[in-house]
PDB file of C-alpha atoms in Angstrom:
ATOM      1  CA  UNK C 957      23.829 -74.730  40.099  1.00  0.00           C
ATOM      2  CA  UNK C 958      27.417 -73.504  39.871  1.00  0.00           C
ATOM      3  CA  UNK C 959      26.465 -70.726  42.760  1.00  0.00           C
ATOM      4  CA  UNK C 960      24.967 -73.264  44.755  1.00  0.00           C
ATOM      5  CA  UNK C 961      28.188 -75.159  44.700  1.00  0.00           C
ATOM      6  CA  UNK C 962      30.404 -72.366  45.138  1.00  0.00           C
ATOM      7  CA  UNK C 963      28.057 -71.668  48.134  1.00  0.00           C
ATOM      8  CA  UNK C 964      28.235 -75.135  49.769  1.00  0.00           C
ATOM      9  CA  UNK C 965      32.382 -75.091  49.374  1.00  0.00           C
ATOM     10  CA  UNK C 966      32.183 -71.856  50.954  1.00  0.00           C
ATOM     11  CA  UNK C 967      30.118 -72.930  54.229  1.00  0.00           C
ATOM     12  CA  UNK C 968      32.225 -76.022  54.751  1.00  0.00           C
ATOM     13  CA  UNK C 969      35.390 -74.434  54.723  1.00  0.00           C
ATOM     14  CA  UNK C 970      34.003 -71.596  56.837  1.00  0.00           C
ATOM     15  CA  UNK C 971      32.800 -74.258  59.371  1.00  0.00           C
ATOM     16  CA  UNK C 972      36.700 -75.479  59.293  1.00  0.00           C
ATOM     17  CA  UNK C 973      37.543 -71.676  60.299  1.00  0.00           C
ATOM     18  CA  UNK C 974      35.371 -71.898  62.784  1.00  0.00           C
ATOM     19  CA  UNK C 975      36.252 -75.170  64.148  1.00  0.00           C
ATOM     20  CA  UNK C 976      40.249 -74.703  64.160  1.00  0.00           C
ATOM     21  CA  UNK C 977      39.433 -71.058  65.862  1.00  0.00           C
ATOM     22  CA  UNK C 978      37.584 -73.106  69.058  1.00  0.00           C
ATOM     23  CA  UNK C 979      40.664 -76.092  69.227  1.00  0.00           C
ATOM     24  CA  UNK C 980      43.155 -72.937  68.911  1.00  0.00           C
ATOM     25  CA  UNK C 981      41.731 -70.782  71.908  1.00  0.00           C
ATOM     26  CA  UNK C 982      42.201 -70.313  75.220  1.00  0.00           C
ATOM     27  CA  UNK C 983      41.387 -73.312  77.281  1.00  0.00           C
ATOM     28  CA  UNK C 984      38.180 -72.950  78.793  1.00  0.00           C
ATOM     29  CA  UNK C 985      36.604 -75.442  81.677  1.00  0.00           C
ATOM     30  CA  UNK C 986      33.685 -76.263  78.913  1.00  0.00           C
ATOM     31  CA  UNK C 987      34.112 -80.069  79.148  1.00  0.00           C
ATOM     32  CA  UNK C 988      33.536 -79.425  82.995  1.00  0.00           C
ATOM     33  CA  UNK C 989      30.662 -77.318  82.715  1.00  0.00           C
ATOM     34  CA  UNK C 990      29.254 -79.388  79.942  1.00  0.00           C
ATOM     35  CA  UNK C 991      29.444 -82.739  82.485  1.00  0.00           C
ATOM     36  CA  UNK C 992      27.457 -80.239  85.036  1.00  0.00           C
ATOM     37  CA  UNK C 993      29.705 -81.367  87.744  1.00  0.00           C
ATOM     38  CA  UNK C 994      30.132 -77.275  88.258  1.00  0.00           C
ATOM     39  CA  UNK C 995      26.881 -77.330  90.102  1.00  0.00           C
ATOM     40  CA  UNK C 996      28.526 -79.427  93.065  1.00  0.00           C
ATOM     41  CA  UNK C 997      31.644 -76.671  93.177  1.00  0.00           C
ATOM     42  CA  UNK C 998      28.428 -73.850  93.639  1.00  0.00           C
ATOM     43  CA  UNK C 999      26.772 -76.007  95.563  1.00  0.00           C
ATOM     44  CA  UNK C1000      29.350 -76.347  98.201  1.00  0.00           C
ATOM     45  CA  UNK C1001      30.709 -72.641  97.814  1.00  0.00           C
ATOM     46  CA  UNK C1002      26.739 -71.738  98.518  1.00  0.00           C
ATOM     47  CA  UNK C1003      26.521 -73.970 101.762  1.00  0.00           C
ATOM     48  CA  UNK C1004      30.022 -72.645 103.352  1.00  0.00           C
ATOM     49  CA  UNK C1005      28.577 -69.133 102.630  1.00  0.00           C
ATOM     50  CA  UNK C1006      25.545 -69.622 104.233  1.00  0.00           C
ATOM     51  CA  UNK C1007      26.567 -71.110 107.303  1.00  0.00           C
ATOM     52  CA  UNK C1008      29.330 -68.142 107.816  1.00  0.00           C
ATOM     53  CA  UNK C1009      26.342 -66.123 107.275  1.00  0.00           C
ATOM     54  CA  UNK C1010      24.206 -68.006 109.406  1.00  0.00           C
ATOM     55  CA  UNK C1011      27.365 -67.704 112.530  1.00  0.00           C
ATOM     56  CA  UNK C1012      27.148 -64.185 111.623  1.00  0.00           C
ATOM     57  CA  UNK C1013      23.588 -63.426 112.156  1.00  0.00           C
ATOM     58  CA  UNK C1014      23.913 -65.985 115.919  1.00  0.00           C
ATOM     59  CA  UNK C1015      26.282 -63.561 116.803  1.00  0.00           C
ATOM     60  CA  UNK C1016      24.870 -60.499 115.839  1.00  0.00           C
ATOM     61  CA  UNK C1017      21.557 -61.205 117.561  1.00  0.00           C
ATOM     62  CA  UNK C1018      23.669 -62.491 120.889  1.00  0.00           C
ATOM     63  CA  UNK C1019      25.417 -59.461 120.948  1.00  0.00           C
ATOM     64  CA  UNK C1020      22.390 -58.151 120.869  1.00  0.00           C
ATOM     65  CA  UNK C1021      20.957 -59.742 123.628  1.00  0.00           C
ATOM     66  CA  UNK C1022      23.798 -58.485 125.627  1.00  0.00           C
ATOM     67  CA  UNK C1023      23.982 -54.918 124.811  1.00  0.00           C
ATOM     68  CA  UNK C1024      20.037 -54.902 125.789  1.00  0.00           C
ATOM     69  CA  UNK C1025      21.352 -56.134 129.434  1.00  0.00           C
TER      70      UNK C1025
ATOM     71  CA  UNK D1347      16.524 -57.805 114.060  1.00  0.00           C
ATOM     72  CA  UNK D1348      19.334 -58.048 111.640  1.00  0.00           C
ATOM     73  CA  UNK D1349      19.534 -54.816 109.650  1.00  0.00           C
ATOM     74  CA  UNK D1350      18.301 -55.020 106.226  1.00  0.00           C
ATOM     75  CA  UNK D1351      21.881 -53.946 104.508  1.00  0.00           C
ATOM     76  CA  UNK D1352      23.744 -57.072 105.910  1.00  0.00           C
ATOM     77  CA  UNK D1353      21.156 -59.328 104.751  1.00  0.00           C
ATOM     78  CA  UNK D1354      21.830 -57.095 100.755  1.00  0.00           C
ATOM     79  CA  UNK D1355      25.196 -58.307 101.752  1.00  0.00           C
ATOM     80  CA  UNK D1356      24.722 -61.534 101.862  1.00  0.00           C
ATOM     81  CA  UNK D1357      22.517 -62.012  99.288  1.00  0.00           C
ATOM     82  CA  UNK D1358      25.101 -59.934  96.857  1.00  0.00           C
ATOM     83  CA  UNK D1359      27.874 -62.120  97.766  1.00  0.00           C
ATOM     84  CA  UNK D1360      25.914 -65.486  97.130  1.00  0.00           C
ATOM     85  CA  UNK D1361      24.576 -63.889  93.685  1.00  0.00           C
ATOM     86  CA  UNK D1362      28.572 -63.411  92.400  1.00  0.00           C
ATOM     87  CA  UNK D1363      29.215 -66.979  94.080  1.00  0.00           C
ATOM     88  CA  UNK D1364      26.619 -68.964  92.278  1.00  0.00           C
ATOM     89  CA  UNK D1365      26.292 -66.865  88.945  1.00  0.00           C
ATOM     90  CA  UNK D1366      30.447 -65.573  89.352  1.00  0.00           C
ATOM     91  CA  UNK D1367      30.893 -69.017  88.479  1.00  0.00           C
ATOM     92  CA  UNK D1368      28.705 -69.970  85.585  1.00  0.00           C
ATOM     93  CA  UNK D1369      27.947 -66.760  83.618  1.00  0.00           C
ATOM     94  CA  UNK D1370      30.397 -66.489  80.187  1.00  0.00           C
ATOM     95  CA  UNK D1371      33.954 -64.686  80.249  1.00  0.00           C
ATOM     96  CA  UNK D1372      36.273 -63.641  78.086  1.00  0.00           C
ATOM     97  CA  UNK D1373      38.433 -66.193  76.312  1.00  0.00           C
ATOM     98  CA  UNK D1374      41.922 -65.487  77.496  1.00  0.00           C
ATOM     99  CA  UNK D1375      45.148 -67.082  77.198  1.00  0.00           C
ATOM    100  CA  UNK D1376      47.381 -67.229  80.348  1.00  0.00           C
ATOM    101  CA  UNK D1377      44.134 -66.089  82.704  1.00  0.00           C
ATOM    102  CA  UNK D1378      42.027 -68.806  81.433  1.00  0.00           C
ATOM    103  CA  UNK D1379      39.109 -69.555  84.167  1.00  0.00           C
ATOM    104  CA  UNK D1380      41.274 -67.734  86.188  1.00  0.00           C
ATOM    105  CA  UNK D1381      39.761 -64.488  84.970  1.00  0.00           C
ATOM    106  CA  UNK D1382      36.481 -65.220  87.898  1.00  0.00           C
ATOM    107  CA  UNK D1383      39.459 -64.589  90.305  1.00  0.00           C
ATOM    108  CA  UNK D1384      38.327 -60.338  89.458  1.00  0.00           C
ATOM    109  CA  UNK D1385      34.859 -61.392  91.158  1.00  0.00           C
ATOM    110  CA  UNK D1386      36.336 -62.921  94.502  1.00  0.00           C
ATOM    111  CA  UNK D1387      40.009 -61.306  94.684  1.00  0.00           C
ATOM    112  CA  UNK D1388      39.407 -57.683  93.740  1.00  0.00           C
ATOM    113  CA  UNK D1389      36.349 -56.989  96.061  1.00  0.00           C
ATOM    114  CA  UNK D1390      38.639 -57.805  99.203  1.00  0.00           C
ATOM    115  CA  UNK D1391      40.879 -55.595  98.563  1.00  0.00           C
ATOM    116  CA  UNK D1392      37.775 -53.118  97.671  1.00  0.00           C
ATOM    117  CA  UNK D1393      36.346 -53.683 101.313  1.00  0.00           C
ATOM    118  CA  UNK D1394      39.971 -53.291 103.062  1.00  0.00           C
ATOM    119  CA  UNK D1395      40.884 -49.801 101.003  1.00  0.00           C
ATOM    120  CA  UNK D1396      37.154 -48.977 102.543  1.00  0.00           C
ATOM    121  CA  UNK D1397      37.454 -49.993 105.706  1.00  0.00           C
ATOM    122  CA  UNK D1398      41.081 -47.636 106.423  1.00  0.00           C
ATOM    123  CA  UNK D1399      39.043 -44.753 104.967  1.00  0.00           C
ATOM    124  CA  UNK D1400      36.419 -45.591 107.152  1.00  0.00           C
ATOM    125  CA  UNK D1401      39.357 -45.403 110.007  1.00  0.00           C
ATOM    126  CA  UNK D1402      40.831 -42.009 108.887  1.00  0.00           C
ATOM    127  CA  UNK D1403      37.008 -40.754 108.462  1.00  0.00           C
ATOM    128  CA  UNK D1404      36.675 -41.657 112.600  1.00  0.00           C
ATOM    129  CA  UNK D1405      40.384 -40.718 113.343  1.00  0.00           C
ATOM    130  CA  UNK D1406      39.657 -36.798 112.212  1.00  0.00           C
ATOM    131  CA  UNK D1407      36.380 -37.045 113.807  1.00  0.00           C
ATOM    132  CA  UNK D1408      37.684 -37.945 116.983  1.00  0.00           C
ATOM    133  CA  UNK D1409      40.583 -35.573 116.754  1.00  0.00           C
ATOM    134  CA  UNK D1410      37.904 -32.937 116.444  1.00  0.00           C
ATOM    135  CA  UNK D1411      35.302 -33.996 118.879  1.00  0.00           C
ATOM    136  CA  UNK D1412      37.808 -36.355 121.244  1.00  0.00           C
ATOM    137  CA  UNK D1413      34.916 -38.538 122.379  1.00  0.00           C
ATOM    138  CA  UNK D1414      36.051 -42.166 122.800  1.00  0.00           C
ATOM    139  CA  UNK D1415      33.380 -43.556 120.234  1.00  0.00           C
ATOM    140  CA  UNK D1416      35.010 -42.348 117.338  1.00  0.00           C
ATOM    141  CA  UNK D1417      38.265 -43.835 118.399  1.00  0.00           C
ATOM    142  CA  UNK D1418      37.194 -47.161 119.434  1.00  0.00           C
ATOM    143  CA  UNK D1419      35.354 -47.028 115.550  1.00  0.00           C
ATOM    144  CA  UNK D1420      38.994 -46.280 114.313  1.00  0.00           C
ATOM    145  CA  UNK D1421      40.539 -49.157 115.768  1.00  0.00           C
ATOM    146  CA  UNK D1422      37.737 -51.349 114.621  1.00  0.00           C
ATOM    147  CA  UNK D1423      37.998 -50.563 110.962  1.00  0.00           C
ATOM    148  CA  UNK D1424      41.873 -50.546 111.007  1.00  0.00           C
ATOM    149  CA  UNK D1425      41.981 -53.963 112.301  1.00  0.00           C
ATOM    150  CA  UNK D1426      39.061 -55.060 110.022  1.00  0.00           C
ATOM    151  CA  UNK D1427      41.040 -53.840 106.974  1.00  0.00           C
ATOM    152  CA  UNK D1428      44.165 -55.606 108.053  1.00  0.00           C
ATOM    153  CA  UNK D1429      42.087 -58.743 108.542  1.00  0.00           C
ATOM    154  CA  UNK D1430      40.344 -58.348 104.939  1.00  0.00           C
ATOM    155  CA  UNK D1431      44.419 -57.514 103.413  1.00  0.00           C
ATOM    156  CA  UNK D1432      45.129 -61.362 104.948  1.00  0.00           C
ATOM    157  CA  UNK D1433      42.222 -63.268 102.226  1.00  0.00           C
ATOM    158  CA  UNK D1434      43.480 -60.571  99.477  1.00  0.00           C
ATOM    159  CA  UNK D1435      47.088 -61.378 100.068  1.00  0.00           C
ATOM    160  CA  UNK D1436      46.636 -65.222  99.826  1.00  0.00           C
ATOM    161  CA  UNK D1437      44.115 -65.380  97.239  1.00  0.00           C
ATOM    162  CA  UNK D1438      46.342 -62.705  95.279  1.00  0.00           C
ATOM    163  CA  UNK D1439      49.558 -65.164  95.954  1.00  0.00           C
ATOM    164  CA  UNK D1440      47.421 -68.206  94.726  1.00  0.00           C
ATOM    165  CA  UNK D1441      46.719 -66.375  91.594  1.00  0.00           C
ATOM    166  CA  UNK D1442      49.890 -64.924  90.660  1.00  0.00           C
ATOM    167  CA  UNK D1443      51.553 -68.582  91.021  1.00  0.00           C
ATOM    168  CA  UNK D1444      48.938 -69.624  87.945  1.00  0.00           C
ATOM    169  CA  UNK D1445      48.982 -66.603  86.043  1.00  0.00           C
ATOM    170  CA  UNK D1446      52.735 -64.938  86.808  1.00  0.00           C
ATOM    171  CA  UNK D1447      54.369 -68.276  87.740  1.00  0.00           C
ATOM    172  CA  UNK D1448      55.510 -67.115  90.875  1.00  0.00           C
ATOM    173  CA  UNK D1449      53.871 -66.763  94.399  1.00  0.00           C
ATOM    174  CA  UNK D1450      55.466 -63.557  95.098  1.00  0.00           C
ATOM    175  CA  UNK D1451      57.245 -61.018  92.576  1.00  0.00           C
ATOM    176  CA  UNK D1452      59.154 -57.860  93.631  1.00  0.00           C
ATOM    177  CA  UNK D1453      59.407 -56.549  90.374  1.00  0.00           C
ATOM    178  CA  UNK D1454      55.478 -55.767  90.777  1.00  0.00           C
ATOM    179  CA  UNK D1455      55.325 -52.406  92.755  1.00  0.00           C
ATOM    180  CA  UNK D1456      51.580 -53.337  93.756  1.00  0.00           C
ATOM    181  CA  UNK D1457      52.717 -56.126  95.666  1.00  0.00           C
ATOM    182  CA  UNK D1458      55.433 -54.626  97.578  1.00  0.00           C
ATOM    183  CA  UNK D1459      53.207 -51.273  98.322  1.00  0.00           C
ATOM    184  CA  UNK D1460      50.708 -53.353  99.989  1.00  0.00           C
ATOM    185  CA  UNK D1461      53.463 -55.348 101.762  1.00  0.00           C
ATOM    186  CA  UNK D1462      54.487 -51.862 102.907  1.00  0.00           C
ATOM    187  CA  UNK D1463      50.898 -50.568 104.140  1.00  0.00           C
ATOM    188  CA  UNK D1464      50.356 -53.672 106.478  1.00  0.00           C
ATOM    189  CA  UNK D1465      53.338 -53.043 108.095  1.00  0.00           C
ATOM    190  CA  UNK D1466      53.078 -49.424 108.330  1.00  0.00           C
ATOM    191  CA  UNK D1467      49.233 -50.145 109.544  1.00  0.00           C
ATOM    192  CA  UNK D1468      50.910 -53.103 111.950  1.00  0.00           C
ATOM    193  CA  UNK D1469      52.911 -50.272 113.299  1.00  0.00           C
ATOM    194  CA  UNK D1470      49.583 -48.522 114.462  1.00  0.00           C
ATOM    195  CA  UNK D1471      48.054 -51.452 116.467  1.00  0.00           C
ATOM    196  CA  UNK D1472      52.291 -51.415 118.309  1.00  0.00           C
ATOM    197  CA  UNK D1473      51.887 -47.938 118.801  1.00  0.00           C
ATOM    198  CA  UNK D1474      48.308 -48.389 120.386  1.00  0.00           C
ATOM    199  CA  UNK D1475      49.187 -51.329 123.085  1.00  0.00           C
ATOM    200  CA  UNK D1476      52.754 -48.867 123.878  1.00  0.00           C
ATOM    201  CA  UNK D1477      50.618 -46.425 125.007  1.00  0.00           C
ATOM    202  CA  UNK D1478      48.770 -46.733 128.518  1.00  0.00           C
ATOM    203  CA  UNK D1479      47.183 -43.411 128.952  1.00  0.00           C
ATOM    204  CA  UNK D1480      43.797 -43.159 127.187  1.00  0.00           C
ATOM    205  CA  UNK D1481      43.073 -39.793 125.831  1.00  0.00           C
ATOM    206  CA  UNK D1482      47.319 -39.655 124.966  1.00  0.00           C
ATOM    207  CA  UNK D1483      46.701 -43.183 122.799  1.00  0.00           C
ATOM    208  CA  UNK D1484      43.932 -42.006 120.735  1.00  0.00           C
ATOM    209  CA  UNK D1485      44.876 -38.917 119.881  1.00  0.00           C
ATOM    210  CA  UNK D1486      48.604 -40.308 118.763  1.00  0.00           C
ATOM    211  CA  UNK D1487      47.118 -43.263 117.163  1.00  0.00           C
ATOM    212  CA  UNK D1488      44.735 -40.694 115.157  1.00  0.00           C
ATOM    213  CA  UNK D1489      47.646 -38.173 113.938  1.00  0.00           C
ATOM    214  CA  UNK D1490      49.115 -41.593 112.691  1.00  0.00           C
ATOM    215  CA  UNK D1491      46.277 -43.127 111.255  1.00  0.00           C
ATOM    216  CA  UNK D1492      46.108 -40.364 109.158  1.00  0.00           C
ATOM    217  CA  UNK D1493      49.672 -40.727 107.921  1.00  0.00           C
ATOM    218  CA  UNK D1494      49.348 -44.601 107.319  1.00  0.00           C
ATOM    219  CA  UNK D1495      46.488 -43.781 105.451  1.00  0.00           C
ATOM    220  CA  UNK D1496      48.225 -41.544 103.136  1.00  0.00           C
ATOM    221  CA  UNK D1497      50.980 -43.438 103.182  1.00  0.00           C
ATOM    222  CA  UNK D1498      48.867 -46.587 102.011  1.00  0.00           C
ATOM    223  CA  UNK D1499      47.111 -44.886  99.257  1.00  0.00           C
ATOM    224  CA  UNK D1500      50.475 -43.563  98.088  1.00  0.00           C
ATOM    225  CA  UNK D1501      52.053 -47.111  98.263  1.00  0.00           C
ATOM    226  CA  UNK D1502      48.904 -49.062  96.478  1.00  0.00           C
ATOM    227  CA  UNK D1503      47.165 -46.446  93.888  1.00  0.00           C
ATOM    228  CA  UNK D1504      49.620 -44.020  92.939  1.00  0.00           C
ATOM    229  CA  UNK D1505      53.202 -45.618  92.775  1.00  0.00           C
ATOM    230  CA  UNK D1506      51.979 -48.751  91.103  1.00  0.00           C
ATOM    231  CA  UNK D1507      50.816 -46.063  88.617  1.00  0.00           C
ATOM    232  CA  UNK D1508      53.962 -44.350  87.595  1.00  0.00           C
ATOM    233  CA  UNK D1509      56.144 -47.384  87.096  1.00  0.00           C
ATOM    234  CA  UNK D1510      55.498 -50.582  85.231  1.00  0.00           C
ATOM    235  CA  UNK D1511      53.374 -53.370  86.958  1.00  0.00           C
ATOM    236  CA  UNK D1512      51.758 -56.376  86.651  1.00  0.00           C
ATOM    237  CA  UNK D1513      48.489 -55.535  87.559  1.00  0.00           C
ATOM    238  CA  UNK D1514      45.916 -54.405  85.337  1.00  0.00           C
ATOM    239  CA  UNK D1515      45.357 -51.001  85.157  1.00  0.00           C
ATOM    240  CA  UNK D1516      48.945 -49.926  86.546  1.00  0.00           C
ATOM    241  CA  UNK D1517      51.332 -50.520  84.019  1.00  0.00           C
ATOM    242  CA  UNK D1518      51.048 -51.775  80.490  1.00  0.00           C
ATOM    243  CA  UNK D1519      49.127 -54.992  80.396  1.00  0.00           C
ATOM    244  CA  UNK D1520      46.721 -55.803  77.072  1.00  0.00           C
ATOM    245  CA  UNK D1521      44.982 -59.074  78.788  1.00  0.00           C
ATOM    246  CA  UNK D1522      43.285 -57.242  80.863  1.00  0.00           C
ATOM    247  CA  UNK D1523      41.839 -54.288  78.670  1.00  0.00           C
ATOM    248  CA  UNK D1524      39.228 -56.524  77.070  1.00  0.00           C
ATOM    249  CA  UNK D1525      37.849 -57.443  80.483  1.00  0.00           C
ATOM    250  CA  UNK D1526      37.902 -53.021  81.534  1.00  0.00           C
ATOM    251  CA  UNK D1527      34.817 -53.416  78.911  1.00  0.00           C
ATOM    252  CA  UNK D1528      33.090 -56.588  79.539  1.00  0.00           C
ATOM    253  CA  UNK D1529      30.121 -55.731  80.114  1.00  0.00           C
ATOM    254  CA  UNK D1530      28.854 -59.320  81.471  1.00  0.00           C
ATOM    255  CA  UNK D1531      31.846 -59.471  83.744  1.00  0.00           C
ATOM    256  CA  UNK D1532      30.585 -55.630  85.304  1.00  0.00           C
ATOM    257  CA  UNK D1533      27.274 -57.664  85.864  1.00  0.00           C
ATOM    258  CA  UNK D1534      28.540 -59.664  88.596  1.00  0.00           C
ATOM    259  CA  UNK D1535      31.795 -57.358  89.808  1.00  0.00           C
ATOM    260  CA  UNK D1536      29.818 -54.397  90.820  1.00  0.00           C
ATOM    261  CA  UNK D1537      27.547 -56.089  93.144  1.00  0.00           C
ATOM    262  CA  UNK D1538      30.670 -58.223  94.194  1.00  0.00           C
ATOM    263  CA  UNK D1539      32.148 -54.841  95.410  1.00  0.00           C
ATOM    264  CA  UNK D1540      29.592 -53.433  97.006  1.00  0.00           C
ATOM    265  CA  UNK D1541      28.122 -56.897  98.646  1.00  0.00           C
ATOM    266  CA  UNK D1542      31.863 -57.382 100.419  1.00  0.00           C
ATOM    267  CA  UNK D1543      31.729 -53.718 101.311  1.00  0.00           C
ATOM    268  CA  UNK D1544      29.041 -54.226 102.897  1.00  0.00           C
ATOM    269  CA  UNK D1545      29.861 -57.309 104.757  1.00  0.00           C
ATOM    270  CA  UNK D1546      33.066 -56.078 106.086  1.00  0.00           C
ATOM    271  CA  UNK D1547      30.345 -53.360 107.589  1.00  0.00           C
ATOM    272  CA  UNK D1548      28.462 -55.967 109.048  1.00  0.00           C
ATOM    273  CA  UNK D1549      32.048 -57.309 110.307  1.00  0.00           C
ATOM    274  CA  UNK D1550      33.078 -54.002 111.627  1.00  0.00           C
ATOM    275  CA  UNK D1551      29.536 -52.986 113.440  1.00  0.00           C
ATOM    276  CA  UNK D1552      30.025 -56.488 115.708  1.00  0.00           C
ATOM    277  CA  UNK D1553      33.609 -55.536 116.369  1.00  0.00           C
ATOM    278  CA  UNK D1554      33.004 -52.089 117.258  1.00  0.00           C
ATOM    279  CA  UNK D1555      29.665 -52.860 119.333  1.00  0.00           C
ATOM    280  CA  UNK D1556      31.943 -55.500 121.241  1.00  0.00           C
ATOM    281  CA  UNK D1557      34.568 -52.894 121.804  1.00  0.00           C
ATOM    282  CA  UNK D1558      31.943 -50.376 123.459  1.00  0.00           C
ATOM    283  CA  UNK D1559      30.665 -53.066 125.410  1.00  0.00           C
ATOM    284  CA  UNK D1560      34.048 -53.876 126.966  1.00  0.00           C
ATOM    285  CA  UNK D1561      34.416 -50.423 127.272  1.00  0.00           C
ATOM    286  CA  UNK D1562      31.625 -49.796 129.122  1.00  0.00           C
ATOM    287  CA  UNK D1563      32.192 -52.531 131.428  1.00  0.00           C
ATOM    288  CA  UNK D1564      35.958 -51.793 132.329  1.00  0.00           C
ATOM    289  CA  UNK D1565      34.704 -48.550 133.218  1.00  0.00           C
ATOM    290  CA  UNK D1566      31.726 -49.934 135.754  1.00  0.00           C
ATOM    291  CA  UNK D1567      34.461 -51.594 137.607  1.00  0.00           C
TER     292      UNK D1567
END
């Protein structure tokens, strides 16, 4: 019984250990990745990336076209 | 139609876009989020450093062979480095001002180098246009791309080395020692390097089959 105790007073102040450790660290964006709103940032990086990639490849296959002249 | 390595390209630099962004970092203080700047920043600069060996590769070549190729090639790459040293510049700028707390710093001997080997590389496109006969222009610009590049590696790998400096891996800086070993943050920064590599290939092979076409045709007339 006394162990048990012992054991519970233990966890809960190792849970406080762990709790001030997370409030004391480097801020993180975790709030922002936690509302999933980080999806819309990769969302737009993905669609600017694929359209330069996209002008890209039109060129490439125009130049192409030319050289084959 | 489109070779199969600037498609790799592509795809490499979407997979450190998307997953870059979301997979877990190190918990710094000062960096912060910032710390995703290594998977964006550092490959530029990667790709440029590439591209002016790639120049001083086709500078020796054509001051062994003197065929025009290799010095049209030359060009190419020098001016796609300087391009790629713009976006690494700027983004390096935007970083320092949230990290350092300045946009610029001369006390950081990385910063000034690189300042250095545009210029010195700026000096090479001058001392291309001030010189009208052919064969004369590329083999000067050749002896000199050879000394820029020197120069440039001196000015951006070795000085930065030997004196204190901001940048990780140059002078003393802890912060950046526990991200050396992260092994998550390798996951996405190899295939950063080599996917931006690769597209300032794909950057350089339009370039240099647009110079040979020009060629080609101001010689017809």
């Amino acid at each position: 019984m006394k162990n048990k105790f012992y054991l519970i007073i233990a966890s809960l102040l190792l849970s406080m250990i762990g709790h001030a450790q997370t409030s004391n660290g480097p801020q993180m964006a975790d709030s922002f990745r936690s509302e999933g709103k980080i999806y819309v940032v990769i969302a737009v990086l993905s669609i600017i990336f694929t359209c330069i990639v996209a002008y890209l490849i039109y060129i490439d296959i125009k130049l192409k076209k030319l050289e084959n002249k | 139609m489109i070779k199969w390595w600037k498609i790799l390209s592509a795809l490499l630099i979407f997979y450190t876009l998307t997953w870059g962004m979301l997979n877990s970092v190190p918990r710094l203080d000062i960096l912060n989020e910032t710390i995703r700047n290594v998977y964006y920043h550092v490959p530029i600069w990667f790709a440029m450093i590439f591209q002016m060996g790639y120049s001083v590769v086709y500078a020796i070549k054509h001051l062994s062979k003197n065929d025009v190729q290799s010095d049209i090639i030359s060009n190419q790459a020098a001016q796609t480095g300087l391009f790629f040293s713009i976006p690494g510049l700027l983004t390096g700028s935007m970083w320092a001002k949230f990290t350092w707390g300045t946009w610029w710093t001369f006390e950081d001997p990385k910063l000034n180098g690189v300042a250095i080997a545009m210029l010195i590389y700026l000096a090479y496109f001058i001392l291309r246009s001030s010189i009208i006969d052919e064969l004369k222009r590329a083999r000067i610009a050749a002896v000199y791309n050879i000394f820029a590049f020197v120069m440039m590696f001196v000015f951006i790998m070795i000085l930065p080395r030997l004196t204190d400096s901001l940048h990780p891996g140059n002078g003393g800086n802890p912060a950046f020692a526990k991200y050396d070993l992260d092994s998550n943050m390798r996951m996405v920064f190899y295939p950063a390097v080599i996917g931006w590599v690769l597209f300032s290939l794909w950057i350089l092979d339009i370039k240099k089959r647009l110079a040979t076409l020009s060629y080609s045709k101001n010689n017809e007339e």
